[in-house]
Structures are given as structure tokens and as C-alpha cells.
mmCIF file of C-alpha atoms and ligand atoms in Angstrom:
data_model
loop_
_atom_site.group_PDB
_atom_site.id
_atom_site.type_symbol
_atom_site.label_atom_id
_atom_site.label_comp_id
_atom_site.label_asym_id
_atom_site.label_seq_id
_atom_site.Cartn_x
_atom_site.Cartn_y
_atom_site.Cartn_z
ATOM 1 C CA MET R 142 65.220 65.479 48.098
ATOM 2 C CA LEU R 143 64.856 65.603 51.828
ATOM 3 C CA ALA R 144 61.549 65.576 53.689
ATOM 4 C CA VAL R 145 61.428 67.694 56.810
ATOM 5 C CA ARG R 146 58.851 68.590 59.411
ATOM 6 C CA ILE R 147 59.201 71.815 61.305
ATOM 7 C CA GLY R 148 57.638 73.484 64.308
ATOM 8 C CA HIS R 149 54.208 74.194 62.873
ATOM 9 C CA GLY R 150 53.611 70.446 62.982
ATOM 10 C CA THR R 151 51.257 70.296 60.022
ATOM 11 C CA ILE R 152 53.792 71.649 57.542
ATOM 12 C CA ILE R 153 55.988 69.255 55.658
ATOM 13 C CA MET R 154 58.558 70.733 53.348
ATOM 14 C CA LEU R 155 60.854 69.344 50.752
ATOM 15 C CA ILE R 156 64.334 70.702 50.452
ATOM 16 C CA ARG R 157 66.439 69.811 47.503
ATOM 17 C CA VAL R 158 70.039 69.753 48.644
ATOM 18 C CA PRO R 159 72.305 70.360 45.656
ATOM 19 C CA ARG R 160 75.357 68.179 45.361
ATOM 20 C CA ALA R 161 78.776 69.783 45.160
ATOM 21 C CA TRP R 162 79.034 69.072 41.437
ATOM 22 C CA GLU R 163 75.882 71.100 40.771
ATOM 23 C CA ILE R 164 77.594 74.357 41.758
ATOM 24 C CA PRO R 165 78.810 75.872 38.506
ATOM 25 C CA GLU R 166 82.580 75.596 38.278
ATOM 26 C CA ARG R 167 82.967 79.112 36.880
ATOM 27 C CA GLU R 168 81.379 80.663 40.005
ATOM 28 C CA THR R 169 83.715 78.998 42.433
ATOM 29 C CA THR R 170 86.721 79.684 40.236
ATOM 30 C CA ALA R 171 85.975 83.375 39.822
ATOM 31 C CA GLU R 172 85.552 83.735 43.557
ATOM 32 C CA SER R 173 88.661 81.906 44.580
ATOM 33 C CA VAL R 174 90.731 83.874 42.092
ATOM 34 C CA TYR R 175 89.329 87.135 43.460
ATOM 35 C CA ARG R 176 89.885 86.047 47.056
ATOM 36 C CA SER R 177 93.434 84.896 46.509
ATOM 37 C CA ARG R 178 94.259 88.149 44.747
ATOM 38 C CA ARG R 179 93.089 90.076 47.781
ATOM 39 C CA GLU R 180 94.800 87.745 50.208
ATOM 40 C CA LEU R 181 98.018 88.111 48.281
ATOM 41 C CA LEU R 182 97.816 91.882 48.511
ATOM 42 C CA THR R 183 96.535 92.102 52.069
ATOM 43 C CA GLY R 184 98.979 89.473 53.291
ATOM 44 C CA ALA R 185 101.938 91.376 51.906
ATOM 45 C CA GLY R 186 102.570 93.081 55.230
ATOM 46 C CA PHE R 187 101.805 96.670 54.283
ATOM 47 C CA ALA R 188 99.955 98.105 57.248
ATOM 48 C CA GLY R 189 96.872 99.944 56.082
ATOM 49 C CA LEU R 190 97.200 98.788 52.511
ATOM 50 C CA SER R 191 94.161 96.558 52.732
ATOM 51 C CA ALA R 192 92.036 99.485 53.896
ATOM 52 C CA LEU R 193 93.316 101.653 51.066
ATOM 53 C CA LEU R 194 92.809 98.830 48.637
ATOM 54 C CA GLY R 195 89.238 98.299 49.840
ATOM 55 C CA ASN R 196 88.368 101.933 49.248
ATOM 56 C CA GLY R 197 90.218 102.007 45.958
ATOM 57 C CA LEU R 198 88.326 99.006 44.652
ATOM 58 C CA GLN R 199 85.024 100.531 45.634
ATOM 59 C CA ALA R 200 85.885 103.934 44.232
ATOM 60 C CA ALA R 201 86.804 102.261 40.957
ATOM 61 C CA GLY R 202 83.383 100.632 40.930
ATOM 62 C CA GLU R 203 84.782 97.187 41.653
ATOM 63 C CA SER R 204 83.088 94.804 44.011
ATOM 64 C CA PRO R 205 83.833 95.098 47.752
ATOM 65 C CA TYR R 206 83.060 91.346 47.953
ATOM 66 C CA PRO R 207 84.248 89.104 49.344
ATOM 67 C CA ALA R 208 85.031 91.266 52.373
ATOM 68 C CA LYS R 209 87.650 90.250 54.892
ATOM 69 C CA ARG R 210 86.383 87.823 57.534
ATOM 70 C CA ASN R 211 86.394 89.013 61.150
ATOM 71 C CA THR R 212 87.776 85.892 62.840
ATOM 72 C CA LYS R 213 86.605 86.924 66.301
ATOM 73 C CA TYR R 214 83.228 85.292 65.678
ATOM 74 C CA ILE R 215 83.600 81.538 65.453
ATOM 75 C CA LEU R 216 81.034 78.802 64.919
ATOM 76 C CA ASP R 217 80.442 75.540 66.764
ATOM 77 C CA ARG R 218 78.933 73.915 63.641
ATOM 78 C CA GLU R 219 79.289 73.700 59.868
ATOM 79 C CA LEU R 220 78.238 76.575 57.653
ATOM 80 C CA THR R 221 74.883 75.967 55.978
ATOM 81 C CA PRO R 222 75.325 75.301 52.240
ATOM 82 C CA GLU R 223 74.766 78.491 50.254
ATOM 83 C CA ALA R 224 72.010 76.950 48.127
ATOM 84 C CA VAL R 225 70.035 76.130 51.282
ATOM 85 C CA ALA R 226 70.417 79.562 52.925
ATOM 86 C CA THR R 227 69.438 81.302 49.682
ATOM 87 C CA GLY R 228 66.683 78.837 48.774
ATOM 88 C CA PHE R 229 64.759 78.467 52.043
ATOM 89 C CA ASN R 230 63.523 81.913 53.047
ATOM 90 C CA ASN R 231 60.963 83.656 55.172
ATOM 91 C CA PHE R 232 59.905 86.768 53.267
ATOM 92 C CA TYR R 233 56.133 87.006 53.599
ATOM 93 C CA GLU R 234 55.884 90.026 51.264
ATOM 94 C CA PHE R 235 56.448 87.483 48.476
ATOM 95 C CA THR R 236 55.031 84.174 49.681
ATOM 96 C CA LEU R 237 54.747 81.975 52.760
ATOM 97 C CA ASP R 238 56.323 79.131 50.785
ATOM 98 C CA LYS R 239 59.963 79.227 51.879
ATOM 99 C CA GLN R 240 61.235 77.478 48.788
ATOM 100 C CA ARG R 241 59.394 79.698 46.319
ATOM 101 C CA VAL R 242 60.567 83.111 47.546
ATOM 102 C CA LYS R 243 63.681 82.979 45.354
ATOM 103 C CA ASP R 244 61.533 82.375 42.261
ATOM 104 C CA MET R 245 59.266 85.359 42.950
ATOM 105 C CA VAL R 246 61.782 88.170 43.448
ATOM 106 C CA ASP R 247 62.749 88.902 39.823
ATOM 107 C CA GLY R 248 60.447 91.924 39.567
ATOM 108 C CA PHE R 249 61.667 93.383 42.872
ATOM 109 C CA LYS R 250 63.765 96.477 42.073
ATOM 110 C CA ILE R 251 66.653 97.188 44.455
ATOM 111 C CA ASP R 252 68.531 99.799 42.417
ATOM 112 C CA PRO R 253 68.288 102.706 43.106
ATOM 113 C CA TRP R 254 67.650 102.297 46.845
ATOM 114 C CA THR R 255 67.416 104.934 49.561
ATOM 115 C CA VAL R 256 67.581 104.415 53.313
ATOM 116 C CA GLU R 257 66.106 107.319 55.245
ATOM 117 C CA VAL R 258 67.335 107.876 58.801
ATOM 118 C CA LYS R 259 65.221 110.289 60.830
ATOM 119 C CA GLY R 260 63.627 111.041 64.174
ATOM 120 C CA LEU R 261 65.589 111.976 67.307
ATOM 121 C CA VAL R 262 69.007 112.442 65.678
ATOM 122 C CA ASN R 263 71.255 115.455 65.158
ATOM 123 C CA ASN R 264 72.195 114.391 61.610
ATOM 124 C CA PRO R 265 69.193 112.974 59.768
ATOM 125 C CA LYS R 266 70.285 111.319 56.497
ATOM 126 C CA LYS R 267 68.982 109.944 53.257
ATOM 127 C CA TYR R 268 71.586 107.404 52.204
ATOM 128 C CA ASP R 269 71.742 106.225 48.655
ATOM 129 C CA PHE R 270 72.659 102.536 49.024
ATOM 130 C CA ASP R 271 75.680 102.880 46.723
ATOM 131 C CA ASP R 272 77.068 105.609 49.006
ATOM 132 C CA LEU R 273 76.159 103.752 52.160
ATOM 133 C CA ILE R 274 78.138 100.665 51.224
ATOM 134 C CA LYS R 275 81.233 102.776 50.526
ATOM 135 C CA ARG R 276 80.837 104.805 53.686
ATOM 136 C CA PHE R 277 80.805 101.985 56.242
ATOM 137 C CA PRO R 278 83.580 99.369 55.884
ATOM 138 C CA ILE R 279 82.057 95.905 55.505
ATOM 139 C CA GLU R 280 83.393 92.667 56.970
ATOM 140 C CA GLU R 281 82.354 89.031 57.003
ATOM 141 C CA ARG R 282 81.113 87.306 60.149
ATOM 142 C CA LEU R 283 79.985 83.733 60.720
ATOM 143 C CA TYR R 284 76.876 83.692 62.913
ATOM 144 C CA ARG R 285 74.352 81.113 64.048
ATOM 145 C CA PHE R 286 70.846 81.994 62.804
ATOM 146 C CA ARG R 287 67.793 80.682 64.675
ATOM 147 C CA CYS R 288 64.203 81.040 63.461
ATOM 148 C CA VAL R 289 61.359 81.050 65.999
ATOM 149 C CA GLU R 290 59.964 78.070 64.044
ATOM 150 C CA ALA R 291 62.822 75.993 65.588
ATOM 151 C CA TRP R 292 65.056 75.511 62.566
ATOM 152 C CA SER R 293 68.511 77.015 62.379
ATOM 153 C CA MET R 294 71.358 77.737 60.002
ATOM 154 C CA ALA R 295 74.920 79.056 60.217
ATOM 155 C CA VAL R 296 75.558 81.852 57.741
ATOM 156 C CA PRO R 297 78.527 83.958 56.573
ATOM 157 C CA TRP R 298 77.017 87.456 56.602
ATOM 158 C CA THR R 299 78.769 90.520 55.223
ATOM 159 C CA GLY R 300 77.949 93.914 56.651
ATOM 160 C CA PHE R 301 78.863 96.617 59.121
ATOM 161 C CA PRO R 302 78.029 97.207 62.795
ATOM 162 C CA ILE R 303 74.870 99.242 63.319
ATOM 163 C CA SER R 304 76.854 101.272 65.843
ATOM 164 C CA ALA R 305 78.831 102.842 62.962
ATOM 165 C CA LEU R 306 75.677 104.300 61.432
ATOM 166 C CA ILE R 307 74.291 105.321 64.825
ATOM 167 C CA LYS R 308 77.476 107.270 65.591
ATOM 168 C CA GLU R 309 77.199 109.118 62.306
ATOM 169 C CA VAL R 310 73.571 110.177 62.711
ATOM 170 C CA ASP R 311 74.232 111.085 66.382
ATOM 171 C CA PRO R 312 71.074 110.305 68.381
ATOM 172 C CA LYS R 313 69.738 112.951 70.747
ATOM 173 C CA PRO R 314 69.839 112.141 74.481
ATOM 174 C CA ASN R 315 66.131 111.274 74.531
ATOM 175 C CA ALA R 316 66.437 108.697 71.696
ATOM 176 C CA LYS R 317 65.970 105.276 73.309
ATOM 177 C CA PHE R 318 64.749 103.043 70.454
ATOM 178 C CA MET R 319 65.386 102.410 66.795
ATOM 179 C CA ARG R 320 62.457 101.594 64.518
ATOM 180 C CA LEU R 321 63.098 99.853 61.177
ATOM 181 C CA VAL R 322 60.727 99.538 58.217
ATOM 182 C CA THR R 323 60.777 97.389 55.066
ATOM 183 C CA VAL R 324 59.908 98.767 51.643
ATOM 184 C CA ASN R 325 56.193 98.631 50.794
ATOM 185 C CA ARG R 326 55.705 97.735 47.127
ATOM 186 C CA PRO R 327 52.566 95.653 46.556
ATOM 187 C CA GLU R 328 53.164 95.738 42.785
ATOM 188 C CA GLN R 329 56.580 94.084 43.193
ATOM 189 C CA MET R 330 55.838 91.980 46.283
ATOM 190 C CA PRO R 331 52.782 89.809 45.581
ATOM 191 C CA GLY R 332 52.503 88.541 49.160
ATOM 192 C CA ILE R 333 51.562 92.028 50.374
ATOM 193 C CA ARG R 334 48.254 91.641 48.537
ATOM 194 C CA SER R 335 47.737 87.902 49.043
ATOM 195 C CA GLN R 336 48.537 88.176 52.791
ATOM 196 C CA SER R 337 46.556 91.380 53.224
ATOM 197 C CA HIS R 338 45.714 90.596 56.860
ATOM 198 C CA TYR R 339 49.289 91.497 57.882
ATOM 199 C CA PRO R 340 49.895 95.184 58.752
ATOM 200 C CA TRP R 341 52.402 95.926 55.958
ATOM 201 C CA PRO R 342 54.994 97.248 55.594
ATOM 202 C CA TYR R 343 57.031 94.913 57.885
ATOM 203 C CA PHE R 344 58.292 96.839 60.899
ATOM 204 C CA GLU R 345 60.737 95.988 63.653
ATOM 205 C CA ALA R 346 62.580 97.766 66.452
ATOM 206 C CA LEU R 347 65.481 97.501 68.861
ATOM 207 C CA ARG R 348 66.345 99.271 72.052
ATOM 208 C CA LEU R 349 69.194 101.679 71.317
ATOM 209 C CA ASP R 350 71.603 99.776 73.584
ATOM 210 C CA GLU R 351 70.722 96.534 71.745
ATOM 211 C CA ALA R 352 71.386 98.247 68.421
ATOM 212 C CA MET R 353 74.733 99.493 69.742
ATOM 213 C CA ASN R 354 75.823 95.953 70.699
ATOM 214 C CA GLU R 355 78.847 94.807 68.715
ATOM 215 C CA LEU R 356 76.962 91.797 67.302
ATOM 216 C CA ALA R 357 74.192 93.870 65.699
ATOM 217 C CA LEU R 358 74.828 94.231 61.970
ATOM 218 C CA PHE R 359 73.406 95.856 58.917
ATOM 219 C CA VAL R 360 73.953 93.109 56.379
ATOM 220 C CA THR R 361 74.507 93.711 52.685
ATOM 221 C CA GLY R 362 75.971 90.355 51.619
ATOM 222 C CA ILE R 363 76.229 86.614 52.248
ATOM 223 C CA TYR R 364 78.671 83.924 51.123
ATOM 224 C CA GLY R 365 81.059 86.602 49.948
ATOM 225 C CA LYS R 366 78.545 88.158 47.519
ATOM 226 C CA PRO R 367 75.922 90.886 47.575
ATOM 227 C CA LEU R 368 72.739 89.815 49.364
ATOM 228 C CA PRO R 369 70.285 88.014 47.059
ATOM 229 C CA LYS R 370 66.833 89.599 46.944
ATOM 230 C CA GLN R 371 65.229 86.646 48.753
ATOM 231 C CA ASN R 372 67.560 87.246 51.702
ATOM 232 C CA GLY R 373 66.594 90.920 52.039
ATOM 233 C CA ALA R 374 68.612 92.898 49.500
ATOM 234 C CA PRO R 375 70.034 95.394 49.469
ATOM 235 C CA ILE R 376 70.246 95.831 53.256
ATOM 236 C CA ARG R 377 68.793 93.979 56.255
ATOM 237 C CA LEU R 378 69.285 93.618 59.979
ATOM 238 C CA ILE R 379 71.035 90.694 61.705
ATOM 239 C CA THR R 380 70.877 90.299 65.507
ATOM 240 C CA PRO R 381 72.140 86.731 66.021
ATOM 241 C CA TRP R 382 70.982 86.409 69.660
ATOM 242 C CA LYS R 383 67.359 87.009 68.624
ATOM 243 C CA TYR R 384 64.924 84.920 66.601
ATOM 244 C CA GLY R 385 65.135 85.509 62.856
ATOM 245 C CA LEU R 386 61.868 87.444 62.752
ATOM 246 C CA LYS R 387 63.719 90.452 64.244
ATOM 247 C CA SER R 388 66.121 90.516 61.286
ATOM 248 C CA ILE R 389 64.022 92.778 59.074
ATOM 249 C CA LYS R 390 64.788 92.693 55.351
ATOM 250 C CA SER R 391 65.017 95.302 52.587
ATOM 251 C CA ILE R 392 65.104 98.290 54.952
ATOM 252 C CA VAL R 393 64.111 101.754 53.714
ATOM 253 C CA LYS R 394 63.425 103.629 56.928
ATOM 254 C CA ILE R 395 65.205 103.918 60.287
ATOM 255 C CA GLU R 396 63.711 106.148 62.949
ATOM 256 C CA PHE R 397 65.017 107.017 66.412
ATOM 257 C CA THR R 398 62.299 107.371 69.028
ATOM 258 C CA ALA R 399 61.798 108.020 72.741
ATOM 259 C CA LYS R 400 58.869 105.599 73.065
ATOM 260 C CA ARG R 401 59.112 101.860 72.360
ATOM 261 C CA PRO R 402 57.822 101.283 68.810
ATOM 262 C CA PRO R 403 55.586 98.292 68.044
ATOM 263 C CA THR R 404 56.943 95.342 66.053
ATOM 264 C CA LEU R 405 54.978 93.373 63.462
ATOM 265 C CA TRP R 406 55.002 89.884 64.994
ATOM 266 C CA ASN R 407 54.463 91.159 68.523
ATOM 267 C CA GLU R 408 51.546 93.208 67.188
ATOM 268 C CA VAL R 409 49.863 90.269 65.427
ATOM 269 C CA GLY R 410 50.510 87.701 68.189
ATOM 270 C CA ALA R 411 51.881 89.060 71.462
ATOM 271 C CA SER R 412 51.571 85.724 73.297
ATOM 272 C CA GLU R 413 53.589 83.921 70.598
ATOM 273 C CA TYR R 414 56.187 86.525 69.608
ATOM 274 C CA GLY R 415 57.758 88.728 72.249
ATOM 275 C CA TRP R 416 58.885 92.267 71.521
ATOM 276 C CA TYR R 417 62.440 91.209 72.427
ATOM 277 C CA SER R 418 62.311 87.726 70.853
ATOM 278 C CA ASN R 419 65.646 86.730 72.361
ATOM 279 C CA VAL R 420 66.470 83.075 71.665
ATOM 280 C CA ASN R 421 65.537 81.249 74.865
ATOM 281 C CA PRO R 422 65.352 77.446 75.222
ATOM 282 C CA ASN R 423 63.443 77.849 78.517
ATOM 283 C CA ARG R 424 60.530 79.828 77.111
ATOM 284 C CA PRO R 425 58.422 77.612 74.851
ATOM 285 C CA HIS R 426 56.381 79.070 72.041
ATOM 286 C CA PRO R 427 52.726 78.354 72.964
ATOM 287 C CA ARG R 428 52.551 75.795 70.139
ATOM 288 C CA TRP R 429 56.009 74.193 70.348
ATOM 289 C CA SER R 430 59.068 73.802 72.530
ATOM 290 C CA GLN R 431 62.128 75.973 71.950
ATOM 291 C CA ALA R 432 64.437 73.624 73.883
ATOM 292 C CA GLN R 433 65.823 72.119 70.699
ATOM 293 C CA GLU R 434 66.367 73.180 67.119
ATOM 294 C CA LYS R 435 66.653 71.441 63.775
ATOM 295 C CA VAL R 436 69.869 72.392 62.021
ATOM 296 C CA LEU R 437 69.632 72.773 58.251
ATOM 297 C CA PRO R 438 70.277 71.188 55.848
ATOM 298 C CA ASP R 439 69.867 67.758 57.443
ATOM 299 C CA MET R 440 67.577 68.848 60.316
ATOM 300 C CA LYS R 441 69.844 67.258 62.882
ATOM 301 C CA ILE R 442 68.598 68.098 66.370
ATOM 302 C CA ARG R 443 70.717 70.204 68.709
ATOM 303 C CA PRO R 444 69.899 71.815 72.042
ATOM 304 C CA THR R 445 68.977 75.491 71.707
ATOM 305 C CA LEU R 446 71.492 77.814 73.338
ATOM 306 C CA LEU R 447 70.433 80.735 75.546
ATOM 307 C CA TYR R 448 70.702 83.902 73.458
ATOM 308 C CA ASN R 449 71.611 81.522 70.634
ATOM 309 C CA GLY R 450 75.033 81.057 72.230
ATOM 310 C CA TYR R 451 75.817 84.786 72.404
ATOM 311 C CA GLU R 452 75.246 85.140 76.157
ATOM 312 C CA GLU R 453 78.697 86.593 76.849
ATOM 313 C CA TYR R 454 77.970 89.461 74.457
ATOM 314 C CA VAL R 455 74.364 90.304 75.334
ATOM 315 C CA ALA R 456 73.339 88.949 78.752
ATOM 316 C CA SER R 457 74.192 92.274 80.426
ATOM 317 C CA LEU R 458 71.462 93.953 78.329
ATOM 318 C CA TYR R 459 68.736 91.935 80.004
ATOM 319 C CA THR R 460 67.351 91.006 83.409
ATOM 320 C CA GLY R 461 66.146 87.632 82.094
ATOM 321 C CA LYS R 462 62.464 88.626 82.203
ATOM 322 C CA GLU R 463 62.288 90.121 78.718
ATOM 323 C CA PHE R 464 60.096 88.347 76.185
HETATM 324 N N1 MTE S 779 60.553 92.233 55.542
HETATM 325 C C1 MTE S 779 60.641 91.008 56.075
HETATM 326 N N2 MTE S 779 61.705 90.699 56.828
HETATM 327 C C2 MTE S 779 61.815 89.461 57.387
HETATM 328 C C3 MTE S 779 60.797 88.488 57.192
HETATM 329 C C4 MTE S 779 59.695 88.845 56.361
HETATM 330 O O1 MTE S 779 58.762 88.053 56.129
HETATM 331 N N3 MTE S 779 59.661 90.101 55.815
HETATM 332 N N4 MTE S 779 60.898 87.256 57.806
HETATM 333 C C5 MTE S 779 61.757 87.172 59.005
HETATM 334 C C6 MTE S 779 61.977 85.792 59.452
HETATM 335 S S1 MTE S 779 60.705 85.037 60.284
HETATM 336 C C7 MTE S 779 63.164 85.155 59.292
HETATM 337 S S2 MTE S 779 63.452 83.614 59.960
HETATM 338 C C8 MTE S 779 64.249 85.780 58.503
HETATM 339 C C9 MTE S 779 64.650 84.839 57.368
HETATM 340 O O2 MTE S 779 65.793 85.311 56.724
HETATM 341 P P1 MTE S 779 66.433 84.453 55.516
HETATM 342 O O3 MTE S 779 65.357 84.234 54.509
HETATM 343 O O4 MTE S 779 67.554 85.267 55.007
HETATM 344 O O5 MTE S 779 66.873 83.149 56.136
HETATM 345 O O6 MTE S 779 63.890 87.026 57.937
HETATM 346 C C10 MTE S 779 63.089 87.859 58.763
HETATM 347 N N5 MTE S 779 62.924 89.155 58.124
HETATM 348 MO MO1 MO S 780 61.660 83.223 61.385
#
């Protein structure tokens, strides 16, 4: 057990860090066998074979996981242990207790799942999730992940660039923003009723040029497996240069708009949570500094990086005044 204190000051949490021997042997074995089989085939030097293989596996109903890692995106720190990233979650539709979310998601139904894309687009769509995951090739990327509460992780996400979906739905010239909405199921998500003061369902938004940035992903998996429900199954957003609150989970609706849509945290506390919520060590939260972060699992302190270290990718989107 490890006692930690995070940004809210009054909150003390206990994280149980599993030892290596607690990870069931059969899980790791099955995965490494699967991975080496793919590596064997993809490393055989047949150009295009891996792409064909990927589609073939999916068409045959086999798992597209683990997806090939895109090695362009490298980390400056260790990956967070899987048990920590899947056992310490912010998902207020279930509970505010980060360590209990995973125990409350059993009744949450993610199959079937439809993502509706509408608004200012030439090709509005209703994607069945099973079709969606076959349609857009998924890859693995290692990204830093920084919560506004001043803790951080480093996570292997699996997903596809948002730009791929945007190209398919073909926004009209007057589309300038993308609004995203989480599923609203009070009967399956007990926090919706117990936290009734929040304006559910959870809603977020990006500027269209932010959504088109190469870093912006729709994520369907982590640690080489489909996304667990507590992490936002079956599909969520990841924008690694922004605070985690932007990375809306369990998305069912995407709408393209001309006017800037509101976002949940900015709506409930504009002075604390900016619409942009870009990671910025120089802009303190009114109740705590953002200059440093506590890196899970051991809460070691590191300086916070501007745009979470993704400045070279995203700085050109901003003037530096956005909050
Ligand atoms: N629908 C929904 N999405 C959400 C949240 C939430 O409460 N509900 N919390 C956000 C916050 S504050 C963070 S830090 C991340 C946490 O993602 P993780 O649990 O996968 O680490 O999800 C974000 N997406
Ligand atoms: Mo967060």
C-alpha cells in the first residue's frame, strides 16, 4: 500500500501497487505468444502483408490487439503499470472514488454501441462500434497523460487519429468545432444520480484544427487490449497536450458546429478549468500550482512540461493566451 496526497490537499488516497508476481502468468503468456506471432509474420519482409493480415484477422473476428506500435512517439519516463492505469480512474458517472470505478462498471453495457456523427458534415454517419474499429486502422502510441489534479501517468494507448474520421465525414466549410458527448445511462452509471449537480451527460469539444492535429486520437484500447470500461470503453478521446478532463470517455455523439460548444468543466467552473485546458506549468489552478506533477505509481515529483511536452506538435495552434 502506498499513501499519496494529491492536488485537492484534503484528499488522501491509498493505491495498492501489485507486485509483478501478482499478474496472472496465463495473461502475459497469451499476449506474448500473440505478439510474437504477429511480429514473426510482419517482420518477414512482405511489404503490405501486415496490413492485409490486420484486416484478415479482423474480418475473421479475431482480435486486432495488440496493434503495432507507432515508434514516432517516445516517452521520457517509464510506462505506468497497467494495474495502476486501470485501477485509478476519473469517471464521475460512476463514482468520485478513483479506486472504486473499476468495481462499479460491471453493469455498464458497451455492446452494441453506436457513435453518431452529425452536424455540419457532408457525410453524417451512425457507426456501429464493431464496424468503426475495422474501418480505421488502429495503432499503439505511448503518451504522457496529465490530470489537472497534478498527477500524471504514461500510457500505451491504442486507437486511430481523429483526422481519419473527420476526413470520412467531410466537414462543411463553416464547421469550426467538434462537440463530443458521453453516453447518458443513469441506470448503469450510478454517479449520474448521486452527483446530480453535474450537467450530465459529460460533454467536451475541440476546435477543428486541434482535432485534426496528428496527436489527437480516438482510443479503443490500452496495454495492447481493448479499453476496460473504467477507462472509457469502447471509445474515448486522447489529446495528450491537454489536461485529462478533455479526454472524454464512452463517446456516443460527435457533432460539427460553427459556434464554440460549451464543455462540462468549463461550464461548472470557468475560473478553474479553461475551455482549452492545455497543460501549462505557468498557469496555476486557483487552488494549486501546476508547475510540478506527481508521477504515478510512486508520486515522484517532476516539473510539468508546457503542453505536456508536446510543444513541437501543437504550439502553432495557439497564441499562448488560451486557457
Ligand atoms: N465521461 C467522462 N469522461 C472523462 C471523465 C469523466 O468523469 N467522465 N474524467 C476525465 C478526467 S478528469 C480524467 S483525468 C480522465 C481519466 O482517464 P483514465 O481514468 O483513463 O485515467 O478521463 C476524463 N474523461
Ligand atoms: Mo483529470
